[in-house]
mmCIF file of C-alpha atoms in Angstrom:
data_model
loop_
_atom_site.group_PDB
_atom_site.id
_atom_site.type_symbol
_atom_site.label_atom_id
_atom_site.label_comp_id
_atom_site.label_asym_id
_atom_site.label_seq_id
_atom_site.Cartn_x
_atom_site.Cartn_y
_atom_site.Cartn_z
ATOM 1 C CA MET A 100 1.512 -19.744 -27.663
ATOM 2 C CA ARG A 101 -1.308 -18.023 -25.815
ATOM 3 C CA ASN A 102 0.160 -19.130 -22.467
ATOM 4 C CA TYR A 103 3.468 -17.467 -23.341
ATOM 5 C CA LEU A 104 1.640 -14.259 -24.240
ATOM 6 C CA PHE A 105 -0.171 -14.254 -20.900
ATOM 7 C CA LEU A 106 3.157 -14.856 -19.149
ATOM 8 C CA LEU A 107 4.666 -11.880 -20.992
ATOM 9 C CA ILE A 108 1.753 -9.650 -19.966
ATOM 10 C CA PHE A 109 2.086 -10.782 -16.358
ATOM 11 C CA CYS A 110 5.821 -10.053 -16.241
ATOM 12 C CA VAL A 111 5.482 -6.601 -17.806
ATOM 13 C CA SER A 112 2.512 -5.700 -15.595
ATOM 14 C CA PHE A 113 4.304 -6.902 -12.487
ATOM 15 C CA GLY A 114 7.287 -4.708 -13.306
ATOM 16 C CA ILE A 115 5.044 -1.689 -13.771
ATOM 17 C CA VAL A 116 2.891 -2.031 -10.648
ATOM 18 C CA THR A 117 5.832 -2.735 -8.364
ATOM 19 C CA GLY A 118 7.804 0.284 -9.584
ATOM 20 C CA GLN A 119 6.872 2.251 -6.472
ATOM 21 C CA ASN A 120 7.438 0.553 -3.129
ATOM 22 C CA ILE A 121 8.400 1.262 0.435
ATOM 23 C CA GLU A 122 11.861 -0.305 0.209
ATOM 24 C CA LYS A 123 14.108 2.753 0.037
ATOM 25 C CA ASN A 124 16.721 4.623 2.042
ATOM 26 C CA TRP A 125 14.494 7.271 3.625
ATOM 27 C CA LEU A 126 15.616 10.440 5.389
ATOM 28 C CA PHE A 127 13.819 11.624 8.510
ATOM 29 C CA SER A 128 11.906 14.843 7.836
ATOM 30 C CA SER A 129 10.123 15.298 11.165
ATOM 31 C CA VAL A 130 8.588 13.514 14.138
ATOM 32 C CA GLU A 131 5.580 15.457 15.360
ATOM 33 C CA THR A 132 2.206 15.297 17.047
ATOM 34 C CA LEU A 133 -1.077 15.342 15.147
ATOM 35 C CA GLU A 134 -1.204 19.093 15.824
ATOM 36 C CA GLY A 135 2.118 19.565 14.009
ATOM 37 C CA GLU A 136 4.307 20.144 17.091
ATOM 38 C CA SER A 137 7.832 18.786 16.602
ATOM 39 C CA LEU A 138 8.903 16.351 19.328
ATOM 40 C CA PHE A 139 12.660 16.618 18.761
ATOM 41 C CA PRO A 140 15.070 18.053 16.157
ATOM 42 C CA ILE A 141 16.127 16.063 13.105
ATOM 43 C CA ASN A 142 19.667 15.881 11.741
ATOM 44 C CA PRO A 143 19.418 15.223 7.962
ATOM 45 C CA GLU A 144 23.049 14.067 7.891
ATOM 46 C CA THR A 145 22.652 11.137 10.261
ATOM 47 C CA ASP A 146 18.945 10.442 10.831
ATOM 48 C CA ARG A 147 17.909 7.747 8.373
ATOM 49 C CA PHE A 148 15.332 4.980 8.008
ATOM 50 C CA ASP A 149 16.307 2.141 5.655
ATOM 51 C CA LEU A 150 13.974 -0.601 4.403
ATOM 52 C CA ASP A 151 15.415 -3.377 2.259
ATOM 53 C CA ASN A 152 14.312 -6.977 1.610
ATOM 54 C CA GLY A 153 12.249 -7.275 4.774
ATOM 55 C CA VAL A 154 14.953 -5.784 7.002
ATOM 56 C CA PHE A 155 14.831 -2.314 8.560
ATOM 57 C CA SER A 156 17.330 -0.094 10.341
ATOM 58 C CA TYR A 157 17.257 3.492 11.513
ATOM 59 C CA SER A 158 19.290 5.990 13.502
ATOM 60 C CA LEU A 159 18.262 9.090 15.476
ATOM 61 C CA GLU A 160 20.863 11.498 16.818
ATOM 62 C CA ALA A 161 18.416 13.344 19.096
ATOM 63 C CA LYS A 162 17.617 10.079 20.912
ATOM 64 C CA ASP A 163 21.162 9.586 22.245
ATOM 65 C CA ASN A 164 22.349 8.344 18.834
ATOM 66 C CA LEU A 165 19.772 5.555 18.876
ATOM 67 C CA GLU A 166 20.479 2.668 16.500
ATOM 68 C CA ALA A 167 17.663 0.185 15.821
ATOM 69 C CA SER A 168 17.219 -2.734 13.428
ATOM 70 C CA GLY A 169 15.173 -5.857 12.788
ATOM 71 C CA ASP A 170 12.637 -7.346 10.365
ATOM 72 C CA TYR A 171 9.427 -5.815 9.064
ATOM 73 C CA ILE A 172 6.147 -6.650 7.317
ATOM 74 C CA PHE A 173 4.290 -4.168 5.113
ATOM 75 C CA GLN A 174 0.702 -5.058 4.172
ATOM 76 C CA ASN A 175 -2.662 -3.308 3.933
ATOM 77 C CA LYS A 176 -1.222 0.093 4.916
ATOM 78 C CA LEU A 177 0.154 -1.509 8.072
ATOM 79 C CA LEU A 178 3.886 -1.489 8.792
ATOM 80 C CA VAL A 179 4.936 -3.916 11.537
ATOM 81 C CA LEU A 180 8.496 -3.669 12.878
ATOM 82 C CA PHE A 181 9.977 -6.681 14.663
ATOM 83 C CA TYR A 182 12.881 -5.200 16.617
ATOM 84 C CA SER A 183 15.998 -7.232 17.350
ATOM 85 C CA LYS A 184 18.040 -4.186 18.412
ATOM 86 C CA PRO A 185 18.166 -2.460 20.907
ATOM 87 C CA LYS A 186 15.627 -4.906 22.388
ATOM 88 C CA ASP A 187 13.091 -7.470 21.174
ATOM 89 C CA THR A 188 9.705 -5.861 20.696
ATOM 90 C CA ILE A 189 6.958 -5.414 18.107
ATOM 91 C CA ARG A 190 5.564 -2.048 17.024
ATOM 92 C CA ARG A 191 2.791 -1.348 14.531
ATOM 93 C CA TYR A 192 2.454 1.766 12.385
ATOM 94 C CA HIS A 193 -0.362 2.882 10.074
ATOM 95 C CA ILE A 194 0.782 4.213 6.705
ATOM 96 C CA GLU A 195 -0.799 7.629 6.126
ATOM 97 C CA GLU A 196 1.011 8.532 2.897
ATOM 98 C CA LEU A 197 3.350 6.760 0.476
ATOM 99 C CA THR A 198 4.587 8.364 -2.750
ATOM 100 C CA ASP A 199 7.761 8.237 -4.808
ATOM 101 C CA SER A 200 9.436 10.737 -2.494
ATOM 102 C CA THR A 201 7.441 10.867 0.756
ATOM 103 C CA LEU A 202 6.500 8.430 3.504
ATOM 104 C CA VAL A 203 4.306 9.207 6.512
ATOM 105 C CA PHE A 204 3.199 6.715 9.150
ATOM 106 C CA SER A 205 1.650 7.154 12.580
ATOM 107 C CA GLU A 206 1.613 5.483 15.985
ATOM 108 C CA ASN A 207 -0.149 6.658 19.154
ATOM 109 C CA ASN A 208 -0.990 10.127 17.770
ATOM 110 C CA VAL A 209 2.582 10.683 16.567
ATOM 111 C CA ASN A 210 3.399 11.204 12.879
ATOM 112 C CA TYR A 211 6.750 10.076 11.485
ATOM 113 C CA LYS A 212 7.562 11.836 8.214
ATOM 114 C CA PHE A 213 10.286 10.848 5.752
ATOM 115 C CA ILE A 214 11.501 11.915 2.341
ATOM 116 C CA TYR A 215 13.488 10.127 -0.324
ATOM 117 C CA VAL A 216 16.229 11.719 -2.416
ATOM 118 C CA ASP A 217 19.006 10.048 -4.381
ATOM 119 C CA LYS A 218 22.542 10.170 -3.020
ATOM 120 C CA LYS A 219 23.613 13.080 -5.229
ATOM 121 C CA ASP A 220 20.684 15.267 -4.234
ATOM 122 C CA ALA A 221 21.075 14.287 -0.579
ATOM 123 C CA SER A 222 24.721 15.392 -0.519
ATOM 124 C CA LEU A 223 23.821 18.719 -2.110
ATOM 125 C CA LEU A 224 21.059 19.319 0.421
ATOM 126 C CA ILE A 225 23.340 18.466 3.322
ATOM 127 C CA ASP A 226 25.994 20.885 2.032
ATOM 128 C CA GLU A 227 23.361 23.611 1.856
ATOM 129 C CA ASN A 228 22.370 22.899 5.456
ATOM 130 C CA LYS A 229 25.994 23.193 6.572
ATOM 131 C CA THR A 230 26.385 26.640 5.009
ATOM 132 C CA ASP A 231 23.140 27.959 6.455
ATOM 133 C CA SER A 232 23.934 30.742 8.925
ATOM 134 C CA SER A 233 20.717 30.273 10.861
ATOM 135 C CA ASN A 234 20.991 28.994 14.431
ATOM 136 C CA GLU A 235 18.032 26.672 13.892
ATOM 137 C CA THR A 236 18.388 23.291 12.260
ATOM 138 C CA THR A 237 17.458 23.473 8.588
ATOM 139 C CA LEU A 238 15.290 20.564 7.512
ATOM 140 C CA ILE A 239 15.002 19.232 4.003
ATOM 141 C CA LYS A 240 11.720 20.350 2.546
ATOM 142 C CA ALA A 241 9.648 17.296 1.688
ATOM 143 C CA SER A 242 8.441 16.901 -1.849
ATOM 144 C CA GLU A 243 4.713 16.698 -2.403
ATOM 145 C CA GLY A 244 5.270 13.573 -4.472
ATOM 146 C CA PHE A 245 3.954 15.126 -7.687
ATOM 147 C CA SER A 246 6.023 16.511 -10.540
ATOM 148 C CA SER A 247 5.921 16.750 -14.316
ATOM 149 C CA GLN A 248 8.153 13.673 -14.418
ATOM 150 C CA SER A 249 5.787 11.597 -12.286
ATOM 151 C CA LEU A 250 2.821 12.883 -14.342
ATOM 152 C CA TRP A 251 4.327 11.773 -17.647
ATOM 153 C CA ARG A 252 5.447 8.488 -16.097
ATOM 154 C CA GLY A 253 1.848 7.841 -15.078
ATOM 155 C CA ILE A 254 0.528 8.752 -18.536
ATOM 156 C CA LEU A 255 3.114 6.478 -20.165
ATOM 157 C CA GLY A 256 2.200 3.644 -17.804
ATOM 158 C CA MET A 257 -1.534 3.918 -18.531
ATOM 159 C CA PHE A 258 -0.912 4.128 -22.287
ATOM 160 C CA THR A 259 1.363 1.070 -22.135
ATOM 161 C CA LEU A 260 -1.194 -0.980 -20.195
ATOM 162 C CA ILE A 261 -4.003 -0.059 -22.603
ATOM 163 C CA LEU A 262 -1.777 -0.840 -25.603
ATOM 164 C CA ILE A 263 -0.805 -4.261 -24.204
ATOM 165 C CA ALA A 264 -4.437 -5.086 -23.441
ATOM 166 C CA PHE A 265 -5.483 -4.032 -26.955
ATOM 167 C CA LEU A 266 -2.727 -5.971 -28.750
ATOM 168 C CA PHE A 267 -3.489 -9.228 -26.930
ATOM 169 C CA SER A 268 -7.268 -8.875 -26.958
ATOM 170 C CA ALA A 269 -9.095 -11.907 -28.361
ATOM 171 C CA ASN A 270 -11.772 -9.700 -29.921
ATOM 172 C CA LYS A 271 -10.542 -6.168 -30.603
ATOM 173 C CA LYS A 272 -13.775 -5.130 -32.312
ATOM 174 C CA ALA A 273 -15.786 -5.873 -29.177
ATOM 175 C CA ILE A 274 -13.827 -3.382 -27.056
ATOM 176 C CA ASN A 275 -16.122 -0.697 -25.676
ATOM 177 C CA TRP A 276 -13.916 2.400 -25.674
ATOM 178 C CA ARG A 277 -16.638 4.383 -23.914
ATOM 179 C CA THR A 278 -16.315 2.070 -20.914
ATOM 180 C CA VAL A 279 -12.523 2.414 -21.011
ATOM 181 C CA GLY A 280 -12.808 6.201 -21.081
ATOM 182 C CA ILE A 281 -15.322 6.291 -18.217
ATOM 183 C CA GLY A 282 -13.124 3.973 -16.150
ATOM 184 C CA LEU A 283 -10.029 6.133 -16.633
ATOM 185 C CA THR A 284 -12.012 9.275 -15.832
ATOM 186 C CA LEU A 285 -13.414 7.764 -12.623
ATOM 187 C CA GLN A 286 -9.926 6.657 -11.648
ATOM 188 C CA LEU A 287 -8.636 10.209 -12.105
ATOM 189 C CA VAL A 288 -11.550 11.745 -10.191
ATOM 190 C CA ILE A 289 -11.145 9.327 -7.264
ATOM 191 C CA ALA A 290 -7.382 9.928 -7.176
ATOM 192 C CA ILE A 291 -7.855 13.709 -7.046
ATOM 193 C CA GLY A 292 -10.528 13.330 -4.380
ATOM 194 C CA VAL A 293 -8.399 11.077 -2.168
ATOM 195 C CA LEU A 294 -5.298 13.261 -2.496
ATOM 196 C CA LYS A 295 -6.792 16.753 -2.489
ATOM 197 C CA VAL A 296 -10.266 16.640 -0.889
ATOM 198 C CA SER A 297 -10.021 16.128 2.862
ATOM 199 C CA PHE A 298 -13.619 14.875 3.191
ATOM 200 C CA ILE A 299 -13.109 12.065 0.670
ATOM 201 C CA LYS A 300 -9.660 11.299 2.069
ATOM 202 C CA ASN A 301 -11.118 10.943 5.575
ATOM 203 C CA ILE A 302 -13.801 8.537 4.318
ATOM 204 C CA PHE A 303 -11.251 6.261 2.636
ATOM 205 C CA ASP A 304 -8.976 6.524 5.664
ATOM 206 C CA LEU A 305 -11.832 5.549 8.003
ATOM 207 C CA VAL A 306 -12.788 2.507 5.938
ATOM 208 C CA GLY A 307 -9.131 1.544 5.632
ATOM 209 C CA ARG A 308 -8.642 1.746 9.392
ATOM 210 C CA ILE A 309 -11.690 -0.475 9.931
ATOM 211 C CA PHE A 310 -10.255 -3.175 7.658
ATOM 212 C CA VAL A 311 -6.827 -2.846 9.275
ATOM 213 C CA SER A 312 -8.411 -3.203 12.728
ATOM 214 C CA ILE A 313 -10.212 -6.360 11.604
ATOM 215 C CA LEU A 314 -7.022 -7.850 10.203
ATOM 216 C CA GLU A 315 -5.151 -6.944 13.397
ATOM 217 C CA PHE A 316 -7.367 -9.425 15.247
ATOM 218 C CA THR A 317 -5.215 -12.078 13.582
ATOM 219 C CA GLN A 318 -2.202 -10.709 15.435
ATOM 220 C CA ALA A 319 -3.977 -11.186 18.764
ATOM 221 C CA GLY A 320 -4.835 -14.773 17.855
ATOM 222 C CA SER A 321 -1.277 -15.491 16.718
ATOM 223 C CA GLU A 322 0.152 -14.105 19.948
ATOM 224 C CA PHE A 323 -2.301 -16.225 21.953
ATOM 225 C CA LEU A 324 -1.194 -19.442 20.226
ATOM 226 C CA PHE A 325 2.442 -18.752 19.346
ATOM 227 C CA LYS A 326 3.483 -15.846 21.566
ATOM 228 C CA GLY A 327 7.033 -17.075 22.081
ATOM 229 C CA LEU A 328 7.677 -17.552 18.388
ATOM 230 C CA VAL A 329 5.923 -14.354 17.304
ATOM 231 C CA ALA A 330 7.873 -12.234 19.784
ATOM 232 C CA ASP A 331 11.240 -13.657 18.710
ATOM 233 C CA MET A 332 10.880 -14.137 14.971
ATOM 234 C CA ASP A 333 14.235 -14.062 13.187
ATOM 235 C CA THR A 334 13.333 -15.791 9.920
ATOM 236 C CA PHE A 335 10.746 -15.142 7.248
ATOM 237 C CA GLY A 336 9.400 -18.671 7.662
ATOM 238 C CA PHE A 337 8.017 -17.727 11.071
ATOM 239 C CA ILE A 338 6.661 -14.446 9.697
ATOM 240 C CA PHE A 339 4.718 -16.256 6.970
ATOM 241 C CA ALA A 340 3.542 -19.125 9.168
ATOM 242 C CA PHE A 341 2.364 -17.052 12.127
ATOM 243 C CA GLN A 342 1.447 -13.699 10.545
ATOM 244 C CA VAL A 343 0.536 -13.966 6.860
ATOM 245 C CA LEU A 344 -1.065 -17.425 6.786
ATOM 246 C CA PRO A 345 -3.369 -16.849 9.802
ATOM 247 C CA THR A 346 -4.529 -13.592 8.190
ATOM 248 C CA ILE A 347 -5.642 -15.454 5.068
ATOM 249 C CA ILE A 348 -7.393 -18.182 7.076
ATOM 250 C CA PHE A 349 -9.107 -15.667 9.363
ATOM 251 C CA PHE A 350 -10.387 -13.462 6.541
ATOM 252 C CA SER A 351 -11.568 -16.479 4.546
ATOM 253 C CA ALA A 352 -13.581 -17.675 7.550
ATOM 254 C CA LEU A 353 -14.954 -14.168 8.127
ATOM 255 C CA THR A 354 -16.197 -13.833 4.538
ATOM 256 C CA SER A 355 -17.823 -17.274 4.786
ATOM 257 C CA VAL A 356 -19.775 -16.115 7.836
ATOM 258 C CA LEU A 357 -20.773 -12.869 6.099
ATOM 259 C CA PHE A 358 -21.901 -14.833 3.028
ATOM 260 C CA TYR A 359 -23.961 -17.169 5.215
ATOM 261 C CA LEU A 360 -25.630 -14.140 6.835
ATOM 262 C CA GLY A 361 -26.370 -12.631 3.421
ATOM 263 C CA VAL A 362 -24.186 -9.555 3.900
ATOM 264 C CA ILE A 363 -21.867 -10.259 0.954
ATOM 265 C CA GLN A 364 -24.831 -10.811 -1.386
ATOM 266 C CA LYS A 365 -26.303 -7.420 -0.503
ATOM 267 C CA VAL A 366 -22.984 -5.651 -1.001
ATOM 268 C CA VAL A 367 -22.467 -7.387 -4.354
ATOM 269 C CA LYS A 368 -25.971 -6.401 -5.429
ATOM 270 C CA ALA A 369 -25.335 -2.767 -4.467
ATOM 271 C CA PHE A 370 -22.027 -2.635 -6.337
ATOM 272 C CA GLY A 371 -23.604 -4.396 -9.300
ATOM 273 C CA TRP A 372 -26.421 -1.861 -9.540
ATOM 274 C CA LEU A 373 -24.034 1.096 -9.342
ATOM 275 C CA LEU A 374 -21.220 -0.045 -11.604
ATOM 276 C CA SER A 375 -23.386 -1.860 -14.129
ATOM 277 C CA LYS A 376 -24.847 1.549 -14.949
ATOM 278 C CA LEU A 377 -21.423 3.116 -15.423
ATOM 279 C CA LEU A 378 -19.043 0.389 -16.579
ATOM 280 C CA LYS A 379 -21.291 -2.572 -17.470
ATOM 281 C CA ILE A 380 -19.453 -4.923 -15.107
ATOM 282 C CA SER A 381 -20.854 -7.358 -12.565
ATOM 283 C CA GLY A 382 -21.197 -6.691 -8.871
ATOM 284 C CA ALA A 383 -18.833 -9.491 -7.832
ATOM 285 C CA GLU A 384 -15.835 -8.324 -9.840
ATOM 286 C CA SER A 385 -16.457 -4.686 -8.906
ATOM 287 C CA LEU A 386 -16.551 -5.641 -5.197
ATOM 288 C CA SER A 387 -13.211 -7.425 -5.557
ATOM 289 C CA VAL A 388 -11.635 -4.422 -7.266
ATOM 290 C CA ALA A 389 -13.059 -2.044 -4.647
ATOM 291 C CA GLY A 390 -11.816 -4.335 -1.889
ATOM 292 C CA ASN A 391 -8.269 -3.980 -3.190
ATOM 293 C CA ILE A 392 -8.352 -0.341 -2.072
ATOM 294 C CA PHE A 393 -8.387 -1.443 1.566
ATOM 295 C CA LEU A 394 -7.175 -5.058 1.461
ATOM 296 C CA GLY A 395 -4.244 -6.931 -0.017
ATOM 297 C CA GLN A 396 -4.301 -8.907 -3.255
ATOM 298 C CA THR A 397 -4.763 -12.133 -1.270
ATOM 299 C CA GLU A 398 -7.678 -11.041 0.911
ATOM 300 C CA ALA A 399 -9.706 -9.086 -1.693
ATOM 301 C CA PRO A 400 -10.685 -12.111 -3.865
ATOM 302 C CA LEU A 401 -11.851 -13.877 -0.703
ATOM 303 C CA LEU A 402 -14.700 -11.354 -0.571
ATOM 304 C CA ILE A 403 -16.184 -12.998 -3.666
ATOM 305 C CA LYS A 404 -14.906 -16.568 -3.363
ATOM 306 C CA ALA A 405 -18.469 -17.915 -3.668
ATOM 307 C CA TYR A 406 -18.776 -16.256 -7.101
ATOM 308 C CA LEU A 407 -15.386 -17.235 -8.552
ATOM 309 C CA GLU A 408 -16.484 -20.540 -10.087
ATOM 310 C CA LYS A 409 -19.214 -18.774 -12.093
ATOM 311 C CA MET A 410 -16.984 -16.036 -13.518
ATOM 312 C CA ASN A 411 -15.905 -15.946 -17.149
ATOM 313 C CA LYS A 412 -12.350 -15.252 -18.345
ATOM 314 C CA SER A 413 -12.911 -11.521 -18.640
ATOM 315 C CA GLU A 414 -14.159 -11.233 -15.063
ATOM 316 C CA MET A 415 -11.342 -13.417 -13.723
ATOM 317 C CA LEU A 416 -8.804 -11.237 -15.547
ATOM 318 C CA LEU A 417 -10.252 -8.116 -13.923
ATOM 319 C CA VAL A 418 -9.993 -9.713 -10.475
ATOM 320 C CA MET A 419 -6.344 -10.615 -11.142
ATOM 321 C CA ILE A 420 -5.519 -7.140 -12.457
ATOM 322 C CA GLY A 421 -7.120 -5.566 -9.395
ATOM 323 C CA GLY A 422 -4.923 -7.684 -7.144
ATOM 324 C CA MET A 423 -1.731 -6.826 -9.014
ATOM 325 C CA ALA A 424 -2.615 -3.122 -8.867
ATOM 326 C CA THR A 425 -2.906 -3.147 -5.061
#
């Protein structure tokens, strides 16, 4: 019976955490330099960027009605496009922002900005653009990604998760609600800092770029060994075998070296000292959760693989939840 309950929790949690994803029919908002200078005009009627089930396609009127398509991988704030049209090539983009209604990624000091609206709203916005008497092209104003609807959806999601955890707790009387409250407060403070405070945002962005750069070394190794296959991948089997799997092997080997050198132990000790004061959790599980900010759900537990066999059920659950929340 308990196994069925855990399965139910997993299914519900998976549905909640995957509610927001990159697979949408995006509209181009602008293509500009880091200084905000537009590189070419955008036509909201025709310029689109579609992502669906690992396949991408986009069109740009200003680029001689360019039509492009192929496969893509999205992991660790890195979007890799494997072009099959107009020509075979690979391009990598760093995700700067991803919300319910906005997407921003960059490549070579160029920012590509997109917005998402449903079909009804898109048709209304296009009609408004047609009736605009201005000689300049009217662009759809991008949403900031925050509204009363998204706020209440977030509150409902947090309440639902806490309720599920409480109902299926093995020892409800042992729940420390002070720790729960502090954790939610810290989550809110960090979220506000990352979204609204440029200094904090730059710190997280810097650390994220470092991890992405490390993981990109796998791409260089894959190209060295399997360049022909990597350059002409048409199936997801090749993508997994020569992109995803080498990443896992590489990061596992890297963490083993860092553990041998004593680096992981020092980081775990530092996290343990800090978070044991606030949340009463161990350094290993806190390092795994913190690693999920910059890594994927597969790579983050590898940071603490030497500690996994000594963890209790509560700590293992926290590691799993951190991975699903990535």
